[in-house]
Structure formats: structure tokens, C-alpha cells
Coordinates of C-alpha atoms and ligand atoms in Angstrom, one line a residue:
X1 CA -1.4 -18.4 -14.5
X2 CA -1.1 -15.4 -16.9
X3 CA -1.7 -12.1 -16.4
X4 CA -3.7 -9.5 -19.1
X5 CA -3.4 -5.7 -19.2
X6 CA -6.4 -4.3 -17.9
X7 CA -6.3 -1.7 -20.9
X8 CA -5.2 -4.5 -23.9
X9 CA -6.3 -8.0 -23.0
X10 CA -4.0 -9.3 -26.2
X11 CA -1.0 -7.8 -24.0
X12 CA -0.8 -11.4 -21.9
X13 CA 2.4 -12.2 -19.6
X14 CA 3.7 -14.6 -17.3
X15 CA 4.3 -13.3 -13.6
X16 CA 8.0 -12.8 -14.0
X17 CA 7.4 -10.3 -16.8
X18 CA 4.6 -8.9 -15.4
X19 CA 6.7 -8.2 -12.1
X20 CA 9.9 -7.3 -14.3
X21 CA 7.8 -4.5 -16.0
X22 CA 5.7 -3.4 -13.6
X23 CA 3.5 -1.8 -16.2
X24 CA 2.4 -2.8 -19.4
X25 CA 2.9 -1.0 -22.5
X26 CA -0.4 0.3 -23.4
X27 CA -0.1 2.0 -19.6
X28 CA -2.5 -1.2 -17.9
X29 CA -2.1 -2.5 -14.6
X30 CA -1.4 -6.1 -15.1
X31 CA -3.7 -8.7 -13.9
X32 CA -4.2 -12.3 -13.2
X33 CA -6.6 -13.9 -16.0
X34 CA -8.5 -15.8 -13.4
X35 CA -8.9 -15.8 -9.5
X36 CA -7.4 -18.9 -8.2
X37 CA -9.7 -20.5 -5.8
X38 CA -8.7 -21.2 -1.8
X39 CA -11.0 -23.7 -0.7
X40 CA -12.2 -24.1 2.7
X41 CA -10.7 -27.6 3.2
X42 CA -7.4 -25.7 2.2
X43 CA -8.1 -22.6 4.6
X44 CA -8.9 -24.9 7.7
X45 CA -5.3 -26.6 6.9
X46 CA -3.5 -22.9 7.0
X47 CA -5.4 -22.4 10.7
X48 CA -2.6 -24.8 12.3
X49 CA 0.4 -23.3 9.9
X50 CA 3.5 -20.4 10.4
X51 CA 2.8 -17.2 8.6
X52 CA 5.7 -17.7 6.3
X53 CA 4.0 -21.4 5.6
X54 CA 0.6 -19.6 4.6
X55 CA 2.5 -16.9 2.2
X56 CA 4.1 -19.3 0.6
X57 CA 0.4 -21.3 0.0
X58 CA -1.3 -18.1 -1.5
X59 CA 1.9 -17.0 -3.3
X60 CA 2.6 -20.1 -5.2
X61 CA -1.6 -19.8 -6.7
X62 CA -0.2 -17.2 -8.4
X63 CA 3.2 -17.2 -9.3
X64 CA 3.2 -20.6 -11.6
X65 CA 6.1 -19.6 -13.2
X66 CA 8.5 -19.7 -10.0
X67 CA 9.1 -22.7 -8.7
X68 CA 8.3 -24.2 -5.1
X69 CA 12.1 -23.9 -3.9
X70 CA 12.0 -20.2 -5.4
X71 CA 8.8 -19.2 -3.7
X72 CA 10.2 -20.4 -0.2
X73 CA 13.8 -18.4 -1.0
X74 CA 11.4 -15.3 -1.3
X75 CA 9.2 -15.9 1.5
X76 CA 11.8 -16.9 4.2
X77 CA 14.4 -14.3 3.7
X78 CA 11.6 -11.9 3.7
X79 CA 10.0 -12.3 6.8
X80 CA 12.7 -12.9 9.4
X81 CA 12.4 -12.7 12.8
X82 CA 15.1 -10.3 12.8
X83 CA 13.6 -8.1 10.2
X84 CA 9.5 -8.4 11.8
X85 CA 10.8 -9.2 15.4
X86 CA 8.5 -12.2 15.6
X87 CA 7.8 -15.4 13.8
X88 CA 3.8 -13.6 13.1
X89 CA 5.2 -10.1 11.3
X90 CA 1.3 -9.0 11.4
X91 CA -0.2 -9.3 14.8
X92 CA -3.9 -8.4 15.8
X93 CA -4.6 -6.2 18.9
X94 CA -8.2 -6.9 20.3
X95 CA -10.0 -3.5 21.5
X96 CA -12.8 -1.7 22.5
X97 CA -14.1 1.4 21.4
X98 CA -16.7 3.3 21.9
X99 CA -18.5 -0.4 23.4
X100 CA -18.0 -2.3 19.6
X101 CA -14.5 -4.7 19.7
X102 CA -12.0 -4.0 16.8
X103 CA -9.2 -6.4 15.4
X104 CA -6.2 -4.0 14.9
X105 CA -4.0 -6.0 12.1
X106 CA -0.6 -4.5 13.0
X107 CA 0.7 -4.3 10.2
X108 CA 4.0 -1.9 10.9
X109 CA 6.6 -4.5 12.8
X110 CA 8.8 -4.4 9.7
X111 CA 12.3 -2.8 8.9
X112 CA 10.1 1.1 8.3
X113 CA 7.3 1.0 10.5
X114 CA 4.5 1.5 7.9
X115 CA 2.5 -1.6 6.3
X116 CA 5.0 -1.5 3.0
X117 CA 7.2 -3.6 4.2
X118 CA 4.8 -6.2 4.3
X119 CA 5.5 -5.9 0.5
X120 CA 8.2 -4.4 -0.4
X121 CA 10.8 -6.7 1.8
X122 CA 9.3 -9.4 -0.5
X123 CA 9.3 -7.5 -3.6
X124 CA 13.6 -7.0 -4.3
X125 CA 13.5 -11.2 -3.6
X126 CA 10.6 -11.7 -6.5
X127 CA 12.3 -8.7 -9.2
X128 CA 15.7 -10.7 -8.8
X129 CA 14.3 -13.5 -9.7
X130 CA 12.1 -12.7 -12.2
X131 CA 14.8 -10.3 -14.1
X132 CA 16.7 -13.8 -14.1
X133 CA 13.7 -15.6 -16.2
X134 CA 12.9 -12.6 -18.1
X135 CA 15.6 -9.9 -18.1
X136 CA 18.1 -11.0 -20.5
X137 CA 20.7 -9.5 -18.0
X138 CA 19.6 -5.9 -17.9
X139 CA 20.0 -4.4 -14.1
X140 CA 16.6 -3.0 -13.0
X141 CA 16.0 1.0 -12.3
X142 CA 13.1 0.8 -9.7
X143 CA 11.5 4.6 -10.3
X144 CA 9.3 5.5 -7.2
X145 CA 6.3 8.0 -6.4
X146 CA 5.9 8.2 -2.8
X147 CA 3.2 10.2 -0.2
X148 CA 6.1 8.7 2.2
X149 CA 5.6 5.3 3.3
X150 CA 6.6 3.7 0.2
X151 CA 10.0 5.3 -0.3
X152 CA 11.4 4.4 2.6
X153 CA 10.4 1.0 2.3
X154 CA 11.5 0.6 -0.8
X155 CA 14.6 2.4 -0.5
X156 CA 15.2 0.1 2.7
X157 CA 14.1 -3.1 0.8
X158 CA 16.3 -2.7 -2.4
X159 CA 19.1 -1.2 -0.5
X160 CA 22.4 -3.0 -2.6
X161 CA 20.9 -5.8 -4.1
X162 CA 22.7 -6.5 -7.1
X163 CA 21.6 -5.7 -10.5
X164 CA 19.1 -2.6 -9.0
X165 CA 19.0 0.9 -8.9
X166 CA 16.6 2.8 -6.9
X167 CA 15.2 6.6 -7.6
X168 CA 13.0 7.8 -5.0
X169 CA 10.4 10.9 -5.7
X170 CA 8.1 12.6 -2.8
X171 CA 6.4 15.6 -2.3
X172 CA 8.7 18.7 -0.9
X173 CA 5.6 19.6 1.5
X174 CA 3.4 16.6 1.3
X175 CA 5.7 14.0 3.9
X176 CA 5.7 13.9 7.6
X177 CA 9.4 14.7 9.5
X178 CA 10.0 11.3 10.2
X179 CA 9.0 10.3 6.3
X180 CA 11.6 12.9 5.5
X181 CA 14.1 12.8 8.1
X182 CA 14.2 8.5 7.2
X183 CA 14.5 8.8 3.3
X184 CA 17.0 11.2 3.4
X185 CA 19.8 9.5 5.7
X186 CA 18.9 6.6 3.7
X187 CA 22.0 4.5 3.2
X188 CA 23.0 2.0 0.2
X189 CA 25.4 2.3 -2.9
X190 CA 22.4 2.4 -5.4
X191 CA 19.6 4.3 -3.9
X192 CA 19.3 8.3 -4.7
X193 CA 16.3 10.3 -3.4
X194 CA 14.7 13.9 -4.5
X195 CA 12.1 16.2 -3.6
X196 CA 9.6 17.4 -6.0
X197 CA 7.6 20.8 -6.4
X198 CA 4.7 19.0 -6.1
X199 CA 2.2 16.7 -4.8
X200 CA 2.0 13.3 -4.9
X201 CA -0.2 13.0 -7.7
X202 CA 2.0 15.1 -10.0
X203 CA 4.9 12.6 -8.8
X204 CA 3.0 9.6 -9.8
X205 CA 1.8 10.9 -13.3
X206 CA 5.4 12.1 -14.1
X207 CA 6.6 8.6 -12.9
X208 CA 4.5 6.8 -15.5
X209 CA 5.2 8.8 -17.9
X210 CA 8.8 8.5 -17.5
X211 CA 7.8 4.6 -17.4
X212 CA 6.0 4.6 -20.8
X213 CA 8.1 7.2 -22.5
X214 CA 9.4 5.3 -25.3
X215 CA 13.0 7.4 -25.9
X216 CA 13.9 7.2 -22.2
X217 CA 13.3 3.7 -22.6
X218 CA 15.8 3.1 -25.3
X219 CA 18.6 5.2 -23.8
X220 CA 18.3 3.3 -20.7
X221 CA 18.0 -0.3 -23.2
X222 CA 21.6 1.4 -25.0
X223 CA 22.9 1.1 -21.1
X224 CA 22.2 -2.5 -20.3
X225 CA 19.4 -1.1 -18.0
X226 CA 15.5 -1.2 -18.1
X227 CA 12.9 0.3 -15.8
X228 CA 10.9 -1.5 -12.9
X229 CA 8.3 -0.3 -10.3
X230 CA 8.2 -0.6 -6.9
X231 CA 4.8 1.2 -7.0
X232 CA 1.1 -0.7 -5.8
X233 CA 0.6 -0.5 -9.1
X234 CA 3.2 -3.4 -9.6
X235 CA 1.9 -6.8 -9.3
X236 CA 4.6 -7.9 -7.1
X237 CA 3.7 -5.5 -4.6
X238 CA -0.3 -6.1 -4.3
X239 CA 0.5 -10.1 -4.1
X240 CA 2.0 -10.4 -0.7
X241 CA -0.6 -8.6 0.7
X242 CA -3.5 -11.1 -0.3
X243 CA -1.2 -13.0 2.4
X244 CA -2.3 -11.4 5.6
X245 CA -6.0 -11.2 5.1
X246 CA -6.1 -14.6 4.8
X247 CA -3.5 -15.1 7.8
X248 CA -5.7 -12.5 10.2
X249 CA -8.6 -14.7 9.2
X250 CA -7.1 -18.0 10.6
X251 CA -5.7 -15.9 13.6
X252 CA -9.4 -14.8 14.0
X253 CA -10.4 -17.9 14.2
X254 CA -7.3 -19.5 16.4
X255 CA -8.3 -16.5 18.4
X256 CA -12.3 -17.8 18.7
X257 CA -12.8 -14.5 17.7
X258 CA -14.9 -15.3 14.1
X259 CA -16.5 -19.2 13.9
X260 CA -15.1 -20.8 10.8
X261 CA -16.6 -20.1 8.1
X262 CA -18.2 -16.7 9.1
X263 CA -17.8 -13.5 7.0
X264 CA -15.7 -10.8 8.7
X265 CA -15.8 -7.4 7.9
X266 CA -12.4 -5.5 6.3
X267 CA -11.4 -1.5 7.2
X268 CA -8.6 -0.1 5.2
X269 CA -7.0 3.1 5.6
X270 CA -7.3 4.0 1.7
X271 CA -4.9 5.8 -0.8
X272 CA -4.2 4.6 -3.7
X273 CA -6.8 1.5 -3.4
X274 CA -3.8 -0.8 -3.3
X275 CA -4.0 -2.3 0.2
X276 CA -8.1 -2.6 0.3
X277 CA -7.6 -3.8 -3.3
X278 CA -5.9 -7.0 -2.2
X279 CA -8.3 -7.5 0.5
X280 CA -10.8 -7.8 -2.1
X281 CA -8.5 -10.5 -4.0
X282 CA -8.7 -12.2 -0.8
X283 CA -12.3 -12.5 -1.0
X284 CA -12.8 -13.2 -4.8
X285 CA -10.5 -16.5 -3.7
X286 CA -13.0 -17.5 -1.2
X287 CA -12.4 -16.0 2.2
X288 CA -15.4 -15.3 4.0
X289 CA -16.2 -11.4 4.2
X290 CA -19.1 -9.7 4.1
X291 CA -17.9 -6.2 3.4
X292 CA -14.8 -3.9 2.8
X293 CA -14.9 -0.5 4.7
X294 CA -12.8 2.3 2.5
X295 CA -11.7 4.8 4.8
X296 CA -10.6 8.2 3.1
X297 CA -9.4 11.4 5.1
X298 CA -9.9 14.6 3.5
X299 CA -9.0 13.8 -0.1
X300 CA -12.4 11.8 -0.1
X301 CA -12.1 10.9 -3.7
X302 CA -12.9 7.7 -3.2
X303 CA -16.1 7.9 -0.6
X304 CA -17.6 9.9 -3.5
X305 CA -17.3 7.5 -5.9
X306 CA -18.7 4.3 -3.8
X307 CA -21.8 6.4 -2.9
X308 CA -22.4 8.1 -7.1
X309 CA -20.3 6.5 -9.2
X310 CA -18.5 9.1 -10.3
X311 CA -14.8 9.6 -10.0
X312 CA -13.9 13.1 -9.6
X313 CA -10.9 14.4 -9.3
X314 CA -11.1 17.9 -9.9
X315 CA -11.6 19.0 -6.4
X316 CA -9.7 21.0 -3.8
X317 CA -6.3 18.9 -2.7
X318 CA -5.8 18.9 1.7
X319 CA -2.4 17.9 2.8
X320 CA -3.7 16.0 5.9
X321 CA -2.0 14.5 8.7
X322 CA -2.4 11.0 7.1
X323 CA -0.2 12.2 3.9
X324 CA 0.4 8.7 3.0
X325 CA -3.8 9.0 1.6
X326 CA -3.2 12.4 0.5
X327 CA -4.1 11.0 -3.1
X328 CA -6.9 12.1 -5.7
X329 CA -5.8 9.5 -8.1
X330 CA -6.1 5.8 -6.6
X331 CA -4.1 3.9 -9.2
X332 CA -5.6 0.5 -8.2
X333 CA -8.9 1.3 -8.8
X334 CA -8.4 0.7 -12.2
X335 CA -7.7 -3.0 -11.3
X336 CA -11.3 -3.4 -9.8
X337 CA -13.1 -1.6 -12.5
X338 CA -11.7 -4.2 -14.7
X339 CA -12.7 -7.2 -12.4
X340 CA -16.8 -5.5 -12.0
X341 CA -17.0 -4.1 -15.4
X342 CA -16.4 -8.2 -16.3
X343 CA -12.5 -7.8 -17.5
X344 CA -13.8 -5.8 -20.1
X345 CA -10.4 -4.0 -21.2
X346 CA -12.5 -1.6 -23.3
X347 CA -14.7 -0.2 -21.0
X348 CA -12.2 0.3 -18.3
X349 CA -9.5 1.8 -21.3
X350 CA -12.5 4.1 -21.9
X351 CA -12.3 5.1 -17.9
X352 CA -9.1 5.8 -17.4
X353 CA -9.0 7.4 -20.6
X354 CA -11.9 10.3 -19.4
X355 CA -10.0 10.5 -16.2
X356 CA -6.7 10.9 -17.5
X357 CA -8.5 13.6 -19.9
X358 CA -11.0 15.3 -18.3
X359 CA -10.2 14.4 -14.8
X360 CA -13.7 12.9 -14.3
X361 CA -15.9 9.3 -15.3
X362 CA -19.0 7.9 -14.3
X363 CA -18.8 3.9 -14.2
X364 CA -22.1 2.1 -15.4
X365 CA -25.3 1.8 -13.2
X366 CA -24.1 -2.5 -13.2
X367 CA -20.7 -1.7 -11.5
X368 CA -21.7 1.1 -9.4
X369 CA -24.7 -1.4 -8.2
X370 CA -21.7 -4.3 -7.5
X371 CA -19.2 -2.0 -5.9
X372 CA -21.7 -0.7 -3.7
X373 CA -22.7 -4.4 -2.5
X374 CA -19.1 -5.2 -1.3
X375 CA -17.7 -1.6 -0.4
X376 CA -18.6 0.9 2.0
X377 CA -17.0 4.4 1.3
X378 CA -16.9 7.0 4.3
X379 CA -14.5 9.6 5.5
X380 CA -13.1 11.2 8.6
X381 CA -11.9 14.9 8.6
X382 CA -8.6 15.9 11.1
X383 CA -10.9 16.8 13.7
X384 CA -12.4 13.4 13.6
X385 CA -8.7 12.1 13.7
X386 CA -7.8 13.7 16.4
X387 CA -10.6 12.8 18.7
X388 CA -10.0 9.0 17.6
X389 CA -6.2 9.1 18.4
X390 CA -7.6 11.3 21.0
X391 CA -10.3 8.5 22.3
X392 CA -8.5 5.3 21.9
X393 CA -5.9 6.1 23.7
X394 CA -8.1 6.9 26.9
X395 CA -10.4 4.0 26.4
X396 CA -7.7 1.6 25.8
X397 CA -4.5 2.9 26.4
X398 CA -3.9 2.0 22.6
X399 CA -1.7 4.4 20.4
X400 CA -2.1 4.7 17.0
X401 CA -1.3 6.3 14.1
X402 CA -3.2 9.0 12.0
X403 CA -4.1 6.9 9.1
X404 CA -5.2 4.0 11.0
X405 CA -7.4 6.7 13.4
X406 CA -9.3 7.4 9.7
X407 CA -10.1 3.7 9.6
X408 CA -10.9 3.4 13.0
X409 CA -13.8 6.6 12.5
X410 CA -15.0 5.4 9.8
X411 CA -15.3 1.8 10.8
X412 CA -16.9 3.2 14.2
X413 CA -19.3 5.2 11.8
X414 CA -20.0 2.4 9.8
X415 CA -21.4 0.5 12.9
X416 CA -23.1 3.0 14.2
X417 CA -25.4 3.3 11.2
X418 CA -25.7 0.2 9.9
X419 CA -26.0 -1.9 13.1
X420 CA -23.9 -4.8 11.0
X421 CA -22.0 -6.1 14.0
X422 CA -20.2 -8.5 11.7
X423 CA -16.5 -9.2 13.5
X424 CA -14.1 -6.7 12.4
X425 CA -10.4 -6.6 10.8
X426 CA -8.8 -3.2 10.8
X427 CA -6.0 -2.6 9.0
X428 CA -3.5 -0.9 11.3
X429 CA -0.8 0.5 8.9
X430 CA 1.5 2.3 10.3
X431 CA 3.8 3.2 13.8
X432 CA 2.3 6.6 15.6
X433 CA 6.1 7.4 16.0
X434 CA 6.2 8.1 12.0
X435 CA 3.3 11.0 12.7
X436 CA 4.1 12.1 16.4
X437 CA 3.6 16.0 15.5
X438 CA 0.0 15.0 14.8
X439 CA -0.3 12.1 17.2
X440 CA 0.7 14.3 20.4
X441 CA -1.2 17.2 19.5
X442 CA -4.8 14.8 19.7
X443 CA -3.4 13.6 23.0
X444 CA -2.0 17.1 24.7
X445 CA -2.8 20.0 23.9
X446 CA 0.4 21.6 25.5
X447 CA 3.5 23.1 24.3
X448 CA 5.1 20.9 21.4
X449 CA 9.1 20.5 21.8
X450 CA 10.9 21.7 18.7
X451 CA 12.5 19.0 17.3
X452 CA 11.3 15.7 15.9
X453 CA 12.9 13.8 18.2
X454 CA 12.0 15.6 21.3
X455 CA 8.4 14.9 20.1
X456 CA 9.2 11.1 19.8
X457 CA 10.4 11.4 23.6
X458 CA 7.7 13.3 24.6
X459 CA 4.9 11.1 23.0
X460 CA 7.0 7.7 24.8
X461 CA 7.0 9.5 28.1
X462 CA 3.2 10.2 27.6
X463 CA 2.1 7.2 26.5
X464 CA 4.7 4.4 27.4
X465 CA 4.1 3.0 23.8
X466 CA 7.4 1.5 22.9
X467 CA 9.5 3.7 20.2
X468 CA 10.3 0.9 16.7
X469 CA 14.3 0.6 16.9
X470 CA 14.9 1.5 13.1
X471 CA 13.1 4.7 14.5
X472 CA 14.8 5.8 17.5
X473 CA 18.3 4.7 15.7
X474 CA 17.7 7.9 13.4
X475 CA 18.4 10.5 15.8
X476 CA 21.3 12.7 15.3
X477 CA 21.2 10.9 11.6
X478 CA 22.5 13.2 9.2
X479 CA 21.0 13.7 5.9
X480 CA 22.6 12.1 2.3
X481 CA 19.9 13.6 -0.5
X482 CA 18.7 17.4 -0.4
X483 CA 17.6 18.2 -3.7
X484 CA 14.4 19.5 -5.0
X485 CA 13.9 19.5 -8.5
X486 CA 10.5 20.7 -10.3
X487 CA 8.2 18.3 -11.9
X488 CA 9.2 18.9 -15.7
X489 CA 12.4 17.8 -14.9
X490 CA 12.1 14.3 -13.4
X491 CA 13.0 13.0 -16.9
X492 CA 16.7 14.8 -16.6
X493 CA 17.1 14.0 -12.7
X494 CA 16.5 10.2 -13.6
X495 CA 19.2 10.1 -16.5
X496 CA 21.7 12.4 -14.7
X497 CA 21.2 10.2 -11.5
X498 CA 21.5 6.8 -13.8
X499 CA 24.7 8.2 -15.3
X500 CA 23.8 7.9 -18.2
X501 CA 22.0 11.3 -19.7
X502 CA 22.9 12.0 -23.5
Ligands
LIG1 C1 0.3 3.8 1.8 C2 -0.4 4.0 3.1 C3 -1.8 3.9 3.1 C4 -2.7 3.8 1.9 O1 -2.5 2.5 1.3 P1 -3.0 2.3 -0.3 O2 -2.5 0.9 -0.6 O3 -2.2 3.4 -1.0 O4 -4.4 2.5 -0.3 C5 -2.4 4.0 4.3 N1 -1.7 4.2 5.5 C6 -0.4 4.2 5.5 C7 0.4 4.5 6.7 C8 0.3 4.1 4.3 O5 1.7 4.2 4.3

């Protein structure tokens, strides 16, 4: 299997280099040439098999140049027991709301409580073995945008492992608390984190740039070191999550909650089009779904484009209560213009091109016609948060979080006018305790306590919902990293935190 720049199809790679760069040259996503097929003789045989045992069967379709022994090393000391607290790290929770039955895909049991894990405990175990085949014994400088979810988990899952260096960048005001409170008491001998003047679109543009800038490049190449990302838009990080599509699938059907064989419907909590994006790899390997629901909140980007066909982003930016989709540039959608324009490397150059220059591109009548058959694209606004954090909770006595509320209204909407009862997988990505501000204030309307904590305490007493360890473990944590620096100078903070600025 190799994988082609969606930008310069003569860029081609194997997966170690593609996962040691992270991005290609020409500024592409890498992507596999071809979409290897799961048959359904092979998907029955996963039904009866571990979690761990059906990663390492999707995993090794697509890295061919790791071996089997390497692919199990990844998988194993990945997800741990200890790490996921059980031998499934991504349960489902069956209920019912407003009369229609949801499949919540927990996907926050991991060291962070958000969905990132799922990836990025993998992620450090693939890098370190792919700098090996590729590297020629550079150490690895992981540079990392973050709306808040993916910094901690990153921070958490490259956290001294040799041969790495991590740099962390989030938005001053765009991060819950709890996002803050975790990446700044962050531990480790190689991690440093900053705050930018900024939001996280301005922290993912500089990023690339930094990535692509061909000077910084060579000082770090005079220091033995060369850049890697721990960003969706690296390969290594939209790969493990094929994994638990296909897993909730085979637990749907364990479960007799989907006939085998039957199409099930797919909601995803949508930011930077990473997680739906691997739902739809999923799919293009042969599991049966009939549709993928994009849920946006406020920064509904991406509900405009499925229904037009234009992608907009000059528009008005919200900082919402799910700040992990505050995002008006959804880096992975490049990868699925590329798949529906045909892997025509030209036309989606030409895209991202217009957007990166005029903020704005309208796709062609053909791929707006084929996103629209597979993707529905709706929206819910904080009041419509609320009320489904709000809701839930009294019909089911279910807590969740603010992003996974979006999916749940806009899945719920979905239903409602389209009648497709198809069975339903939600992707449920991350613990309420990350958001409590927002969580408690759709569930009381009373007096909220000062601190962070209190809320935490608060929200438990309320609700009995269980508060994650790593969470609760934080209190009374004092912070490591304070410093804000402004967006034009990412460049410096990078070299001065790297040692190594000339
Ligand atoms: C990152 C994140 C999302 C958005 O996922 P994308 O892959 O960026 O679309 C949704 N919810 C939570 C809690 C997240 O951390």
C-alpha cells in the first residue's frame, strides 16, 4: 500500500514516511492509493474477536510496510486495560430519546477523556517505528494545533518517549477550564505548551506553515531533528479510528441490535472532518452504512457546504460550548474531495488553493451530487445543546457532553424529517466532566460554584455520573506552562523551545 498527496499524485510514499512527515511537501494530506477491501466473510470472523484482535485486522490493510509482530507491539501496548479500563476501550450505551433508540459509541474511556486517545495512544507506538524505517535517526518534533482535546492527548500520549519532542498550541480563550487546567500541569521531560492570541484556525494555519516553511526545516535538519504531526491531518491519526466503526458494527450486531449485513446509520460530532472522515473509510472498505450524519454547532461551515456546495469561510466565528468544533477550516475535508472529485490531485489542488486564497470554493455539481447521497449536514445552536444535555439526562438519566449533545440534535433532527429509522451509531466523544460549566448550566439553572472543581462536585452530586480518574486526580494540580505568545511569533517560540534558535 502507498500513499499519494492529494495535491501532487507523483509525491507517492510508503506508510512509515507518510506517518514520519505527517504532511507532504507540496502541503497534501497523504492518502492511501486504493481502499483495501473488508469482505463480509472477513467481517463475520471479527464478530467473535477482542477489540485489540480487530485493530490489528484493519490496521495491518494498511500499514504493509510494518510487519505483523510490529502492528501487534502498536496495538497491544495501546489499548491496555489499564489505560481504557476495559478489555472494549469503546463501549456502546443503548438509549432512548425523544421515542427513537440511539447507540452512544463511548468513545472517551482513555487516559484524557476525549475520543483522541483513541488515536493518539496509538500514534507515539506507530511515529517510533516508522522514524526507525524512515528517519535516518533524527528525533521527531510533534508541532500541535489544538481547540483542546487534541493537546492533551497528545501531550499525554507522547509524554517521554524517546527520540520526541512535543510543542503544544491552543487558543488563549477558545478552550474549556478543564482543557486548560489538564494541558497546563501536564508532566514529561519533552513536552512544552503555549497559548496563542488567537483562534484555533489561526493556530492551525501558523502550524502548517511552520511545517512547510523550508528554513525552519533546515535549522531543525542542522540539529539532528525534523518535524512530525500529531494533527488529524496525519495519517497515523485518522487510521486507528477506521478501527471502531467497524468494531461498533460487530458489537451492533453481537448486540442483535443491526442484522448482519444491514446498513447503519453514522452521527459524528464534526470539527475538523477528521473523525466522520474515517467513518467514511470505514464504509468505502465495505461496512454496511447507509448514511453519515455531520453534526456542526454554531461554526456551521460544514452544514453549508453539504446542502450548496460551497465552502465558506468567511463568516462570523462563535466560541461555543463544544470548542473542540469551534473550527471554520475542516482540514480533512480535503481528503474526501480528493476521494469524490475521483483522486483528481488537480481539481482538489485548485480547491484548497481558492480557499486558502479567497477563503471560499464551490466543488463541482458531480461531487456536490455524491456528497450529498452519503452525508447529511445539519446543526444545533447552544440553546439546542442545552435542552439535549438538558433532555437526555431526564429521559435517561444519561450525561453527556456538549459536543456529543450537537450530534445527538442533529441526529434526532435528522429522524424527525426524514423518517429513515435506519439503526443508529453516535459518536460519543468526549467525558461531560471536561465541559461541566456548560453541562450543569443545561441541567440547573442555580447558582454555579466558583471553581472548576466545585463544578465537577457539584455536577457528580447531581447526576451520580462517575467523575474519569485522570480527571478528579487534577485537583489542587498546579500549573507548569503560562505563556501566551501572539500568532507571528510561533516560529520563534518553536526554535527557542527546541533550543535551538539561531
Ligand atoms: C476533536 C473533537 C471533535 C471533532 O472531531 P474532528 O475529528 O475534528 O471532526 C468533536 N468532539 C470532541 C470532544 C473533540 O475533542
Amino acid at each position: 500500500m502507498l500513499y499519494h498527496s492529494t495535491q501532487d499524485k507523483s509525491q507517492v510514499v510508503s506508510s512509515a514516511q507518510a506517518i514520519a512527515q505527517g504532511i507532504s511537501k507540496d502541503g497534501g494530506l497523504f492518502v492511501p492509493e486504493s481502499f483495501p477491501q473488508l469482505t463480509l466473510d472477513e467481517l463475520r470472523s471479527m464478530l467473535t474477536k477482542t477489540y485489540g484482535q480487530r485493530a490489528k485486522m484493519i490496521i495491518g490493510k494498511y500499514l504493509t510496510d510494518f510487519t505483523d509482530e510490529e502492528i501487534a507491539d502498536c496495538v497491544d501496548n495501546a489499548y491496555t486495560v489499564e489505560k481504557f479500563g476495559d478489555i472494549n476501550p469503546a463501549p456502546l450505551a443503548n438509549v432512548t430519546y425523544n421515542g427513537d433508540e440511539l447507540n452512544l459509541l463511548e468513545l472517551w474511556h482513555g487516559p484524557t477523556c476525549a475520543f483522541k486517545d483513541m488515536a493518539l495512544q496509538i500514534l507515539p507506538h506507530f511515529l517510533t517505528k516508522s522514524l526507525q524505517k524512515t528517519g535516518g535517526g533524527k528525533d521527531a518534533v510533534i508541532l500541535v494545533a489544538t481547540s483542546g482535546d487534541t493537546g492533551k492527548a497528545a501531550l499525554e500520549g507522547f509524554r517521554d518517549v524517546p527520540h520526541t519532542k512535543i510543542i503544544v498550541f491552543y487558543p488563549v480563550n477558545g478552550v474549556s477550564a478543564m482543557q486548560k487546567h489538564q494541558m497546563n500541569t501536564q508532566g514529561g521531560e519533552n513536552v512544552y505548551v503555549c497559548a496563542i492570541n488567537g483562534n484555533f484556525d489561526d493556530a492551525q494555519t501558523a502550524v502548517k506553515q511552520i511545517f512547510t516553511d523550508p528554513e525552519t526545516g533546515a535549522i531543525l535538519d542542522r540539529n539532528g531533528m525534523m518535524f512530525s504531526s500529531a494533527n488529524s491531518i496525519n495519517w497515523g491519526r485518522l487510521l486507528p479510528q477506521i478501527v471502531y466503526y467497524v468494531s461498533a458494527y460487530c458489537d451492533m450486531v453481537n448486540s442483535g441490535k443491526v442484522a448482519f449485513g444491514e446498513k447503519i446509520n453514522i452521527t459524528v460530532p464534526t470539527g475538523n472532518f477528521g473523525n466522520i472522515l474515517a467513518g467514511y473509510y470505514a464504509y468505502e472498505m465495505g461496512l454496511p452504512v447507509n448514511k453519515f450524519i455531520c453534526a456542526s454547532n454554531s461554526n456551521n461551515v460544514l452544514t453549508d457546504f453539504i446542502n450548496t456546495g460551497i465552502y465558506d469561510k468567511n463568516r462570523s466565528f462563535y466560541t461555543t460550548v463544544s470548542p473542540s468544533m469551534d473550527i471554520l477550516v475542516s482540514s480533512n475535508l480535503e481528503r474526501l474531495l480528493y476521494v469524490m472529485s475521483g483522486r483528481n490531485d488537480v481539481e482538489t489542488k485548485g480547491y484548497m488553493d481558492a480557499l486558502k486564497t479567497k477563503g471560499v470554493y464551490e466543488v463541482s455539481a458531480e461531487i456536490k451530487e455524491k456528497i450529498a447521497s452519503m452525508f447529511y449536514g445539519g446543526y444545533a445552536d447552544e440553546d439546542a445543546t442545552e435542552k439535549t444535555i438538558h433532555d437526555l439526562f431526564e429521559q435517561e438519566h444519561y450525561l453527556c457532553d456538549t459536543h456529543t449533545a450537537v450530534a445527538v440534535a442533529v441526529c434526532d433532527e435528522y429522524v424527525r424529517k426524514t423518517g429513515d429509522k435506519t439503526p443508529v451509531v453516535i459518536a460519543s466523544t468526549a467525558s461531560p466532566y471536561k465541559f461541566s460549566k456548560a453541562v450543569l448550566t443545561a441541567l440547573d439553572k442555580g447558582e454555579l460554584p466558583e471553581s472548576e472543581f466545585d463544578m465537577v462536585e457539584k455536577l457528580n452530586e447531581l447526576t451520580g455520573a462517575p467523575v474519569p480518574a485522570p480527571l478528579a486526580s487534577l485537583r489542587g494540580k498546579t500549573a507548569r506552562f503560562s505563556d501566551v505568545t501572539d500568532k507571528e511569533d510561533m516560529q520563534g517560540v518553536v526554535l527557542r523551545a527546541l533550543g535551538i534558535a539561531e
